[in-house]
XYZ file of C-alpha atoms in Angstrom:
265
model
C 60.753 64.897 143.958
C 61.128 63.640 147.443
C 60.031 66.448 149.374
C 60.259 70.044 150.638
C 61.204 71.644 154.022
C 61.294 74.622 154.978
C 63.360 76.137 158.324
C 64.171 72.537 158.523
C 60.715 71.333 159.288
C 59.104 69.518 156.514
C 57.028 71.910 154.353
C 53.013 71.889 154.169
C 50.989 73.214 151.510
C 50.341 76.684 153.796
C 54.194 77.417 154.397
C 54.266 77.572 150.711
C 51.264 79.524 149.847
C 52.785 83.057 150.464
C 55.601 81.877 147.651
C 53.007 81.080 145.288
C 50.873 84.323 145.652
C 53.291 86.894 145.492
C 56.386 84.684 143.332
C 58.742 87.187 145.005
C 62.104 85.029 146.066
C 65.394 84.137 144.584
C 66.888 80.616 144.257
C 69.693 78.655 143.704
C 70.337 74.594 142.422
C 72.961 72.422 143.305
C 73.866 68.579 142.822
C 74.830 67.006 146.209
C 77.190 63.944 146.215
C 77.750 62.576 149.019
C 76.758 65.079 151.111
C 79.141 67.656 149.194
C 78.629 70.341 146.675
C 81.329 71.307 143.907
C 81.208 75.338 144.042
C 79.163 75.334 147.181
C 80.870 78.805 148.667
C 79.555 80.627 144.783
C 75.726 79.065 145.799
C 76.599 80.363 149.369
C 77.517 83.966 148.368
C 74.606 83.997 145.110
C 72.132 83.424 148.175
C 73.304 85.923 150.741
C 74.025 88.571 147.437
C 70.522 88.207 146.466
C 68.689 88.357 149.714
C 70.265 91.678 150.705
C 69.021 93.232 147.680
C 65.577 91.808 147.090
C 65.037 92.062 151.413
C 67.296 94.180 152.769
C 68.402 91.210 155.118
C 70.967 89.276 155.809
C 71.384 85.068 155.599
C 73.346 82.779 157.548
C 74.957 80.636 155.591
C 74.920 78.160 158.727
C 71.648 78.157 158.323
C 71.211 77.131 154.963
C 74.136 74.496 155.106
C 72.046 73.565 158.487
C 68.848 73.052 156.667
C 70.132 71.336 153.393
C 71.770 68.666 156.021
C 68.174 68.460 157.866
C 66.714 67.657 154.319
C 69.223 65.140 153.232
C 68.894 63.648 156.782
C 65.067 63.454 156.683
C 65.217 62.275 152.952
C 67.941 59.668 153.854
C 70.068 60.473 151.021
C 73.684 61.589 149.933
C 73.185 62.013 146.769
C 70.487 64.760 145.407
C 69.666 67.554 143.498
C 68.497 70.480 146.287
C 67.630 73.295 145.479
C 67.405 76.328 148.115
C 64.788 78.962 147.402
C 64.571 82.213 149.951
C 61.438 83.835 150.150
C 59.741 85.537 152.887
C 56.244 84.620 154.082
C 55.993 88.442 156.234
C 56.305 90.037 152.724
C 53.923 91.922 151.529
C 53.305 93.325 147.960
C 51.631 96.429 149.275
C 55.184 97.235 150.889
C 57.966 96.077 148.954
C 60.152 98.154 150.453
C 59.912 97.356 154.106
C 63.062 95.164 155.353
C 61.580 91.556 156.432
C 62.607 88.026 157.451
C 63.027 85.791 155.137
C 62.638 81.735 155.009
C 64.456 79.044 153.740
C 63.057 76.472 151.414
C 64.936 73.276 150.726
C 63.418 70.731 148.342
C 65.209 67.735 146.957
C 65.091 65.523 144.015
C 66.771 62.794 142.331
C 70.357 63.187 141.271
C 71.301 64.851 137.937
C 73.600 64.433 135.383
C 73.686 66.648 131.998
C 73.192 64.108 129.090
C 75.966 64.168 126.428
C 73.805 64.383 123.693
C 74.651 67.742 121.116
C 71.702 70.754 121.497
C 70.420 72.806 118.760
C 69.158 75.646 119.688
C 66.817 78.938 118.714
C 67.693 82.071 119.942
C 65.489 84.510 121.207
C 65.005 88.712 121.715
C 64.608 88.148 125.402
C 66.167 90.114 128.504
C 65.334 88.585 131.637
C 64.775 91.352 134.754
C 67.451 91.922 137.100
C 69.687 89.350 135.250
C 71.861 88.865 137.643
C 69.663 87.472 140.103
C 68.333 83.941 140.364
C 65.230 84.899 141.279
C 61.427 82.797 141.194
C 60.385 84.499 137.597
C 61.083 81.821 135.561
C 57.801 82.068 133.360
C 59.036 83.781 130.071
C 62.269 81.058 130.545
C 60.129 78.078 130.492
C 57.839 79.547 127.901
C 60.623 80.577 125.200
C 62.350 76.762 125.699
C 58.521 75.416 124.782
C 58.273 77.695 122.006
C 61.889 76.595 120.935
C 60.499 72.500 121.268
C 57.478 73.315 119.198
C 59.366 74.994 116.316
C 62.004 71.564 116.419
C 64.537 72.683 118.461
C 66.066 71.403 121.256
C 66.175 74.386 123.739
C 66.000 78.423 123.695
C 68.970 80.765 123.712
C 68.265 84.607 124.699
C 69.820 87.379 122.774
C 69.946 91.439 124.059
C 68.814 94.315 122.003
C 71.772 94.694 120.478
C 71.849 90.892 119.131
C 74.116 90.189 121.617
C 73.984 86.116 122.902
C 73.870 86.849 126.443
C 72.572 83.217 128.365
C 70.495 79.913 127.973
C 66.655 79.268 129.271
C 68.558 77.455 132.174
C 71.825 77.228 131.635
C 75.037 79.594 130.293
C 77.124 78.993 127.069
C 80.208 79.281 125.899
C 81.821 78.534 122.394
C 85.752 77.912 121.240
C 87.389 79.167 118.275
C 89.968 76.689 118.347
C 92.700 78.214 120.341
C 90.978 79.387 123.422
C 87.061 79.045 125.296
C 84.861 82.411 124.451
C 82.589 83.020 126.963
C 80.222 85.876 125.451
C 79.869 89.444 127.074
C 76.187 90.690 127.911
C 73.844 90.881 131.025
C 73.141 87.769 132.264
C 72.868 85.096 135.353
C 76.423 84.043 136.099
C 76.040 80.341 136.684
C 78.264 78.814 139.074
C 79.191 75.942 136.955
C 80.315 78.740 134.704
C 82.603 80.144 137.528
C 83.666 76.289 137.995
C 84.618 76.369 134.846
C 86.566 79.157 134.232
C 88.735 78.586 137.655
C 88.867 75.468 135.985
C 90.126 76.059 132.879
C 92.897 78.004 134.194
C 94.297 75.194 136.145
C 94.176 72.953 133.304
C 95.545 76.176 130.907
C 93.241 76.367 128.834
C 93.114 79.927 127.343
C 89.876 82.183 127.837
C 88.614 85.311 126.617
C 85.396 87.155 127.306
C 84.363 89.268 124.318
C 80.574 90.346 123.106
C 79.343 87.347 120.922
C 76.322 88.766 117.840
C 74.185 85.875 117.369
C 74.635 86.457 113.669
C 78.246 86.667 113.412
C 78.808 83.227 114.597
C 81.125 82.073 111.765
C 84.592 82.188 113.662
C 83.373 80.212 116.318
C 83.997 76.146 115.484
C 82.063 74.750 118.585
C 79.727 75.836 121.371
C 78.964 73.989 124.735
C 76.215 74.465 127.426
C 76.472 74.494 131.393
C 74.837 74.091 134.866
C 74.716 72.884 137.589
C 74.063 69.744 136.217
C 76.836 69.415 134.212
C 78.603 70.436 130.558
C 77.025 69.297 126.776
C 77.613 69.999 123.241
C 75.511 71.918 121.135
C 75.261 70.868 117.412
C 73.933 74.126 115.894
C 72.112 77.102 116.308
C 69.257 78.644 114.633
C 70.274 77.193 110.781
C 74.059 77.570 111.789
C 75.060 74.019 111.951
C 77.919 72.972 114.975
C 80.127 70.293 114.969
C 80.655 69.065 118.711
C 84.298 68.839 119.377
C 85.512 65.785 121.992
C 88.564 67.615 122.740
C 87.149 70.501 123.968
C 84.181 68.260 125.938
C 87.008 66.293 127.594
C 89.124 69.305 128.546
C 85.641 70.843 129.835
C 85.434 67.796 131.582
C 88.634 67.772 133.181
C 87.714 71.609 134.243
C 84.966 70.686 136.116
C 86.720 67.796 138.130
C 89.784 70.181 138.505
C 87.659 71.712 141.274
C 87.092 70.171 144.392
C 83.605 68.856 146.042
C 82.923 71.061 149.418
C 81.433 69.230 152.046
C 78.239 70.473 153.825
């Protein structure tokens, strides 16, 4: 990690103590190449989306363009993995409800790439809270995918009530039947590679359909991928279902992804 700042100054262990007390924020995780961001207007809008409704405030997105430029300059770096957290150190738990400013946290690290090598994965009965946020809870995530290593599996994939595959510990899925991508119908965080992709895929025409997905009625379904921001990658089974990566679909994945154009900061 090379470091943390926060309102553009460069964060200090007391900045970040009212984020680790109360764990109340919402995030979002990009990979910056030279100084631009593919999909950087979705991160934009999942930031400003999320801090109206968890603060009743509003966010600049000058401001966070601002201090992700103030990070990369004091980091002396193009290329980086940033992630952008909002939280508010004038929160308080007693009053949720109140309407408060927030901060902005921006903490680099080392570039990313998603590995190529095939997943299998466990699923999971797990429904995160507010789905559709990117919010700071990440416990039960982190847990399930180290419950998923320790049983021999590569990663954790969650499942709703109604055996529905809704998303990844960190990432979103998708699977093809051999004529078109299926990207499975449940609550669940919207990535914004999985936006990427789908704009994506249209302007290579490649057919889509979203459709609800039961985890054990998988047997139409020839191949599944994975996605963030990081990238796209195979997976090569899941639970005792056994997936055979397909290179056709990776490369037209592929080609999605650098269908849509890097944003500058």
């Amino acid at each position: 990690m090379f470091a943390s700042w926060i309102n553009g100054a460069l964060a200090c262990g007391e900045d970040l103590l009212a984020l680790a007390l109360t764990n109340y924020g919402h995030f979002t995780s990009m990979q910056v190449r030279g100084r631009a961001v593919r999909g950087l207007d979705l991160h934009f809008q999942r930031l400003k989306t999320a801090t109206r409704e968890l603060f009743d405030a509003s966010l600049d997105e000058a401001r966070v363009r601002a201090g992700i430029v103030a990070a990369l300059d004091a980091a002396g770096v193009d290329d980086a993995g940033a992630r952008v957290t909002v939280f508010s150190r004038a929160f308080d738990y007693l009053r949720p409800d109140r309407s408060v400013p927030v901060d902005v946290l921006v903490s680099l690290s080392p570039p990313r790439e998603a590995v190529a090598t095939p997943a299998w994965v466990k699923t999971f009965a797990f429904q995160r809270p507010l789905p559709h946020i990117k919010h700071v809870g990440t416990f039960p995530l982190f847990q399930w995918r180290r419950q998923a290593l320790r049983d021999g599996f590569d990663d954790a994939l969650f499942v709703d009530a109604r055996g529905r595959i809704s998303e990844g510990s960190v990432w979103n899925i998708g699977f093809w039947d051999g004529a078109q991508v299926v990207w499975p119908q449940a609550e669940a965080l919207r990535g914004t590679q999985e936006k990427l992709l789908q704009a994506g895929l249209a302007e290579v025409g490649v057919a889509q359909r979203h459709m609800p997905v039961e985890a054990r009625a998988l047997g139409g379904l020839k191949a599944a991928f994975a996605a963030n921001a990081t990238g796209v990658w195979p997976l090569s089974g899941i639970d005792d279902l056994a997936l055979r990566p397909d290179p056709v679909l990776m490369e037209s994945l592929q080609a999605a992804v650098r269908a849509m154009p890097l944003r500058p900061l």
